[in-house]
Structures are given as structure tokens and as C-alpha cells.
Short mmCIF file of C-alpha atoms in Angstrom, two decimals:
data_model
loop_
_atom_site.label_atom_id
_atom_site.label_comp_id
_atom_site.label_asym_id
_atom_site.label_seq_id
_atom_site.Cartn_x
_atom_site.Cartn_y
_atom_site.Cartn_z
CA ASN A 30 -2.78 18.77 8.53
CA ALA A 31 -0.76 15.93 9.82
CA GLY A 32 -0.64 12.62 8.13
CA VAL A 33 -0.62 9.23 8.97
CA MET A 34 0.96 8.94 12.30
CA GLN A 35 2.44 5.34 13.34
CA ASN A 36 4.34 4.43 16.65
CA PRO A 37 6.86 3.23 17.30
CA ARG A 38 8.94 3.73 14.30
CA HIS A 39 11.23 0.59 15.25
CA LEU A 40 10.08 -1.95 17.71
CA VAL A 41 12.43 -4.73 19.29
CA ARG A 42 10.65 -7.81 20.77
CA ARG A 43 11.81 -10.84 22.32
CA ARG A 44 10.39 -13.90 21.04
CA GLY A 45 7.32 -14.69 22.84
CA GLN A 46 6.87 -11.15 24.08
CA GLU A 47 3.52 -8.91 22.62
CA ALA A 48 3.94 -6.19 20.02
CA ARG A 49 1.36 -3.34 19.91
CA LEU A 50 1.69 -1.22 16.87
CA ARG A 51 -0.50 2.23 16.58
CA CYS A 52 -1.75 4.16 13.82
CA SER A 53 -3.63 7.65 13.93
CA PRO A 54 -5.21 8.09 10.77
CA MET A 55 -5.42 11.33 8.83
CA LYS A 56 -8.00 13.83 9.96
CA GLY A 57 -11.09 12.93 8.69
CA HIS A 58 -10.35 9.71 7.46
CA SER A 59 -12.64 6.96 8.86
CA HIS A 60 -10.86 3.74 6.91
CA VAL A 61 -7.98 2.35 8.14
CA TYR A 62 -6.03 -0.59 6.46
CA TRP A 63 -2.88 -2.62 7.99
CA TYR A 64 -0.10 -3.88 5.72
CA ARG A 65 2.82 -5.99 6.36
CA GLN A 66 5.88 -6.12 4.06
CA LEU A 67 8.59 -8.70 4.28
CA PRO A 68 12.47 -7.73 2.90
CA GLU A 69 12.74 -7.80 -0.61
CA GLU A 70 8.78 -8.58 -1.01
CA GLY A 71 5.77 -6.83 -1.97
CA LEU A 72 2.71 -5.45 0.54
CA LYS A 73 0.56 -8.04 1.96
CA PHE A 74 -2.77 -6.64 3.11
CA MET A 75 -3.57 -7.52 6.77
CA VAL A 76 -7.21 -5.97 7.49
CA TYR A 77 -9.36 -3.18 6.87
CA LEU A 78 -11.20 -1.38 9.77
CA GLN A 79 -13.60 1.65 10.24
CA LYS A 80 -14.53 2.98 13.50
CA GLU A 81 -15.54 0.02 16.00
CA ASN A 82 -16.09 -2.68 12.88
CA ILE A 83 -13.45 -4.81 11.21
CA ILE A 84 -14.24 -4.77 7.14
CA ASP A 85 -12.19 -7.29 5.85
CA GLU A 86 -9.46 -9.41 7.86
CA SER A 87 -8.83 -11.93 5.25
CA GLY A 88 -4.96 -11.21 5.47
CA MET A 89 -4.83 -11.44 9.26
CA PRO A 90 -2.88 -14.91 10.40
CA LYS A 91 -5.83 -16.59 12.35
CA GLU A 92 -3.64 -16.99 15.63
CA ARG A 93 -1.60 -14.28 17.52
CA PHE A 94 -2.88 -11.21 15.60
CA SER A 95 -6.06 -8.75 16.13
CA ALA A 96 -6.59 -5.41 15.07
CA GLU A 97 -8.74 -2.63 16.49
CA PHE A 98 -10.08 0.74 15.68
CA PRO A 99 -12.17 2.18 19.02
CA LYS A 100 -14.42 5.01 18.66
CA GLU A 101 -11.56 6.88 20.41
CA GLY A 102 -8.14 6.59 20.08
CA PRO A 103 -5.77 5.02 17.62
CA SER A 104 -5.85 1.48 15.84
CA ILE A 105 -3.97 -0.75 16.95
CA LEU A 106 -2.34 -4.11 15.53
CA ARG A 107 -1.64 -6.68 18.05
CA ILE A 108 0.83 -9.29 17.93
CA GLN A 109 0.83 -11.85 20.63
CA GLN A 110 3.42 -14.05 21.33
CA VAL A 111 5.83 -13.05 18.70
CA VAL A 112 8.05 -15.43 16.76
CA ARG A 113 11.12 -14.37 14.17
CA GLY A 114 8.94 -14.62 11.45
CA ASP A 115 7.19 -11.98 12.31
CA SER A 116 9.97 -9.73 11.98
CA ALA A 117 8.87 -7.14 9.29
CA ALA A 118 7.70 -3.17 8.24
CA TYR A 119 4.02 -3.22 9.04
CA PHE A 120 2.17 0.13 7.46
CA CYS A 121 -0.90 1.56 8.38
CA ALA A 122 -2.91 3.52 5.54
CA SER A 123 -6.02 5.66 5.56
CA SER A 124 -8.73 7.18 3.72
CA PRO A 125 -11.79 9.15 4.02
CA LEU A 126 -15.38 7.84 3.24
CA GLY A 127 -16.76 8.51 -0.37
CA GLN A 128 -14.09 9.69 -2.37
CA THR A 129 -13.37 6.59 -5.04
CA ASN A 130 -10.69 8.40 -6.74
CA TYR A 131 -8.88 9.23 -3.44
CA GLY A 132 -6.31 6.35 -2.75
CA TYR A 133 -4.67 5.55 0.70
CA THR A 134 -2.08 7.33 2.59
CA PHE A 135 0.56 5.77 4.39
CA GLY A 136 2.16 6.29 7.23
CA SER A 137 5.68 5.77 7.54
CA GLY A 138 5.62 2.27 8.99
CA THR A 139 6.74 0.45 12.30
CA ARG A 140 9.94 -1.76 11.94
CA LEU A 141 9.40 -4.83 14.01
CA THR A 142 12.36 -6.67 14.76
CA VAL A 143 11.85 -10.29 16.74
CA VAL A 144 15.15 -11.03 18.69
CA ARG B 13 -5.26 -15.44 -12.53
CA LYS B 14 -3.78 -12.61 -10.07
CA GLU B 15 -6.28 -9.86 -9.68
CA VAL B 16 -3.40 -7.21 -10.30
CA GLU B 17 -0.69 -8.31 -12.61
CA GLN B 18 2.77 -6.45 -13.37
CA ASP B 19 6.04 -7.04 -14.83
CA PRO B 20 8.58 -7.24 -11.87
CA GLY B 21 11.41 -6.23 -14.02
CA PRO B 22 13.80 -4.75 -13.13
CA PHE B 23 14.16 -2.20 -15.58
CA ASN B 24 17.33 -0.67 -15.87
CA VAL B 25 17.58 2.18 -17.95
CA PRO B 26 19.65 5.25 -19.03
CA GLU B 27 18.99 8.77 -17.74
CA GLY B 28 16.98 10.51 -20.35
CA ALA B 29 15.14 7.47 -21.40
CA THR B 30 11.58 6.69 -21.63
CA VAL B 31 10.23 3.78 -20.33
CA ALA B 32 6.73 2.19 -19.72
CA PHE B 33 5.07 0.08 -17.35
CA ASN B 34 2.10 -2.30 -18.23
CA CYS B 35 -0.62 -3.57 -15.71
CA THR B 36 -3.53 -6.03 -15.76
CA TYR B 37 -6.28 -6.05 -13.81
CA SER B 38 -9.20 -9.07 -13.58
CA ASN B 39 -11.99 -7.53 -12.24
CA SER B 40 -14.06 -5.79 -15.37
CA ALA B 41 -16.42 -3.90 -12.60
CA SER B 42 -13.55 -2.24 -11.03
CA GLN B 43 -14.13 1.57 -9.96
CA SER B 44 -10.88 3.61 -9.46
CA PHE B 45 -7.06 3.25 -10.51
CA PHE B 46 -3.90 4.58 -9.20
CA TRP B 47 0.14 4.58 -9.72
CA TYR B 48 2.03 4.08 -6.61
CA ARG B 49 5.80 4.88 -6.27
CA GLN B 50 7.57 2.79 -3.22
CA ASP B 51 11.39 3.86 -2.41
CA CYS B 52 13.46 1.16 -0.74
CA ARG B 53 12.48 0.95 3.38
CA LYS B 54 9.81 3.69 2.71
CA GLU B 55 5.93 3.95 2.66
CA PRO B 56 4.18 3.84 -0.76
CA LYS B 57 3.25 7.08 -1.85
CA LEU B 58 0.54 7.91 -4.36
CA LEU B 59 1.75 9.09 -7.75
CA MET B 60 -1.14 9.63 -9.32
CA SER B 61 -4.84 8.47 -10.18
CA VAL B 62 -5.70 7.06 -13.60
CA TYR B 63 -8.81 8.49 -15.28
CA SER B 64 -10.55 6.82 -18.25
CA SER B 65 -9.21 9.81 -20.60
CA GLY B 66 -6.03 9.48 -19.90
CA ASN B 67 -3.95 12.25 -17.90
CA GLU B 68 -0.47 13.54 -17.60
CA ASP B 69 1.32 14.97 -14.59
CA GLY B 70 5.15 16.38 -15.94
CA ARG B 71 7.01 13.89 -17.31
CA PHE B 72 4.38 11.18 -16.12
CA THR B 73 1.74 9.73 -18.11
CA ALA B 74 -1.01 7.27 -16.99
CA GLN B 75 -3.54 5.54 -19.27
CA LEU B 76 -6.43 3.19 -19.21
CA ASN B 77 -8.20 0.64 -21.42
CA ARG B 78 -11.17 -0.47 -19.78
CA ALA B 79 -11.89 -2.74 -22.65
CA SER B 80 -8.82 -4.58 -22.46
CA GLN B 81 -8.52 -4.36 -18.56
CA TYR B 82 -5.16 -2.82 -19.14
CA ILE B 83 -3.27 0.32 -17.32
CA SER B 84 -0.28 2.01 -18.19
CA LEU B 85 2.48 4.35 -16.99
CA LEU B 86 4.95 6.22 -19.09
CA ILE B 87 7.79 7.82 -17.60
CA ARG B 88 9.66 10.62 -20.27
CA ASP B 89 13.20 12.11 -19.64
CA SER B 90 14.19 9.47 -16.91
CA LYS B 91 15.90 10.71 -13.76
CA LEU B 92 18.13 9.44 -11.30
CA SER B 93 15.56 10.10 -8.25
CA ASP B 94 12.83 8.26 -10.15
CA SER B 95 14.39 4.71 -9.40
CA ALA B 96 11.89 3.33 -7.45
CA THR B 97 9.16 0.42 -7.31
CA TYR B 98 6.17 1.46 -9.18
CA LEU B 99 2.95 0.03 -8.04
CA CYS B 100 -0.15 -1.02 -10.08
CA VAL B 101 -3.28 -0.42 -7.97
CA VAL B 102 -6.87 -1.15 -8.25
CA MET B 103 -10.21 -0.28 -6.38
CA PRO B 104 -12.52 -3.10 -7.55
CA ASN B 105 -15.75 -2.27 -5.50
CA ALA B 106 -18.20 0.93 -5.41
CA GLY B 107 -19.80 2.26 -2.63
CA ASN B 108 -18.02 2.32 0.94
CA ASN B 109 -15.67 -0.63 0.51
CA ARG B 110 -12.54 0.98 -0.34
CA LYS B 111 -10.09 -2.17 -0.43
CA LEU B 112 -7.16 -1.44 -2.93
CA ILE B 113 -5.96 -4.60 -4.66
CA TRP B 114 -2.25 -4.31 -5.14
CA GLY B 115 0.09 -5.43 -7.77
CA LEU B 116 4.01 -6.78 -6.56
CA GLY B 117 5.35 -3.73 -8.52
CA THR B 118 8.14 -3.12 -11.19
CA SER B 119 11.33 -2.09 -9.80
CA LEU B 120 13.33 0.64 -11.88
CA GLY B 121 16.80 1.60 -11.82
CA VAL B 122 17.90 4.81 -13.62
CA ASN B 123 21.55 4.51 -14.30
CA PRO B 124 23.62 7.95 -15.05
#
């Protein structure tokens, strides 16, 4: 049973380009979460999705950032017109429906560098 | 008051020491509790869930005090490989809302 798969592992973008980060949850997991972590800082919640629904996007910047989790395929975190401050590690996690004593399983992250 | 608060440390201890981390949470209706471990530049990994009766996994013991809204993690006989950041995590909601609330983490360094 593969874990949470994120790709790419490393992504370099020039300022103004778009970044697309992908996350495939563990098999059987219906909840997906995106977090951002700046160097030497803690995890910052961005968005919580179930299939075709955004449950909580309270941590998403209002502009340039969007996320989706379509019926088929991986969850996508999209950052338009990237700026240097977007450089960070972006972690995706997933969890199953119902089991409240089951925490999250994280992917290995995508390290975005904006040059 | 933050929803989940931890002492940021760093804690620096010699090998073989016993070290305790504490965590408080603000929502008295919180349902589930966890300790995660994060190594430098890696993803967080679940260390253990925390149960009301307390639970132990090898050298690690977790305790929950619902009345005081307090969670602890005890590490006995510290190893060099225990050096990491330890994250206290709380699930405040029942039902289908699975959002976790994360502490900022306590940094542990175990020295030879």
C-alpha cells in the first residue's frame, strides 16, 4: 500500500511563473490537507479538502493560491505568479473517513524554490 | 491563547537521559490527541496517539489529563536518534471534520 505520494519532490520556478504541486492520498483515504513550512518555522495549515469539496481554506492566501481534489486524480495545489516568498516546503497529508484515532499520513513534500 | 501550546525548547540532553515534553490545548471538547516527530527537512511522522488512560510504546510514554487540558510525552533512555522536533497535535472536532491543530513543536537534541 503506497503512502501519500507527492510530486515533484523539488520544483524550481522563476518569479511570475505558475507552480503546480500534486498529491495522491493513501488508498482509501478521502481527506487531503496541504501545509506549508518555511525554513526554521512550524507547519502552517493551508487547506483541507475532500473529493470535489473544500472543507476549510482558512490558511490559504486570498490571492494566487488555489487547491482542488477532483473526483478522479490527485489533489492539486496551484500557485500563480510565484514570488520569492513562496519558496518553502509544501506537505500534503491524508486521512481516512471516520477513524478519529488515526492521525494524518504525510507525503515527503515538494520543495519549491522561486528564483 | 494559542489552541495548542508547547515549550519550543531547545532541550539538549545527554544520551541516556529522561526528558519530558508538555503541551496544553484550549478546546475542552477536543477528541483525539497525537505526538508527531519531525526530522530536519523531512515530513512529520506519527509517533503515537494519546489515550485517556495513558499509553506506552517502548521508551515512549504519553499521558493525557483532560481536566487540565494537558498532554505529555516522556522519553526514557534517550538515544542520539531521538534528536528531532516533537509536535503536539489535537483534533478538536468529532464527526467528519478531521482537521488537526498543531503545536509549533519542541526541539530535542541528544548529545553523546
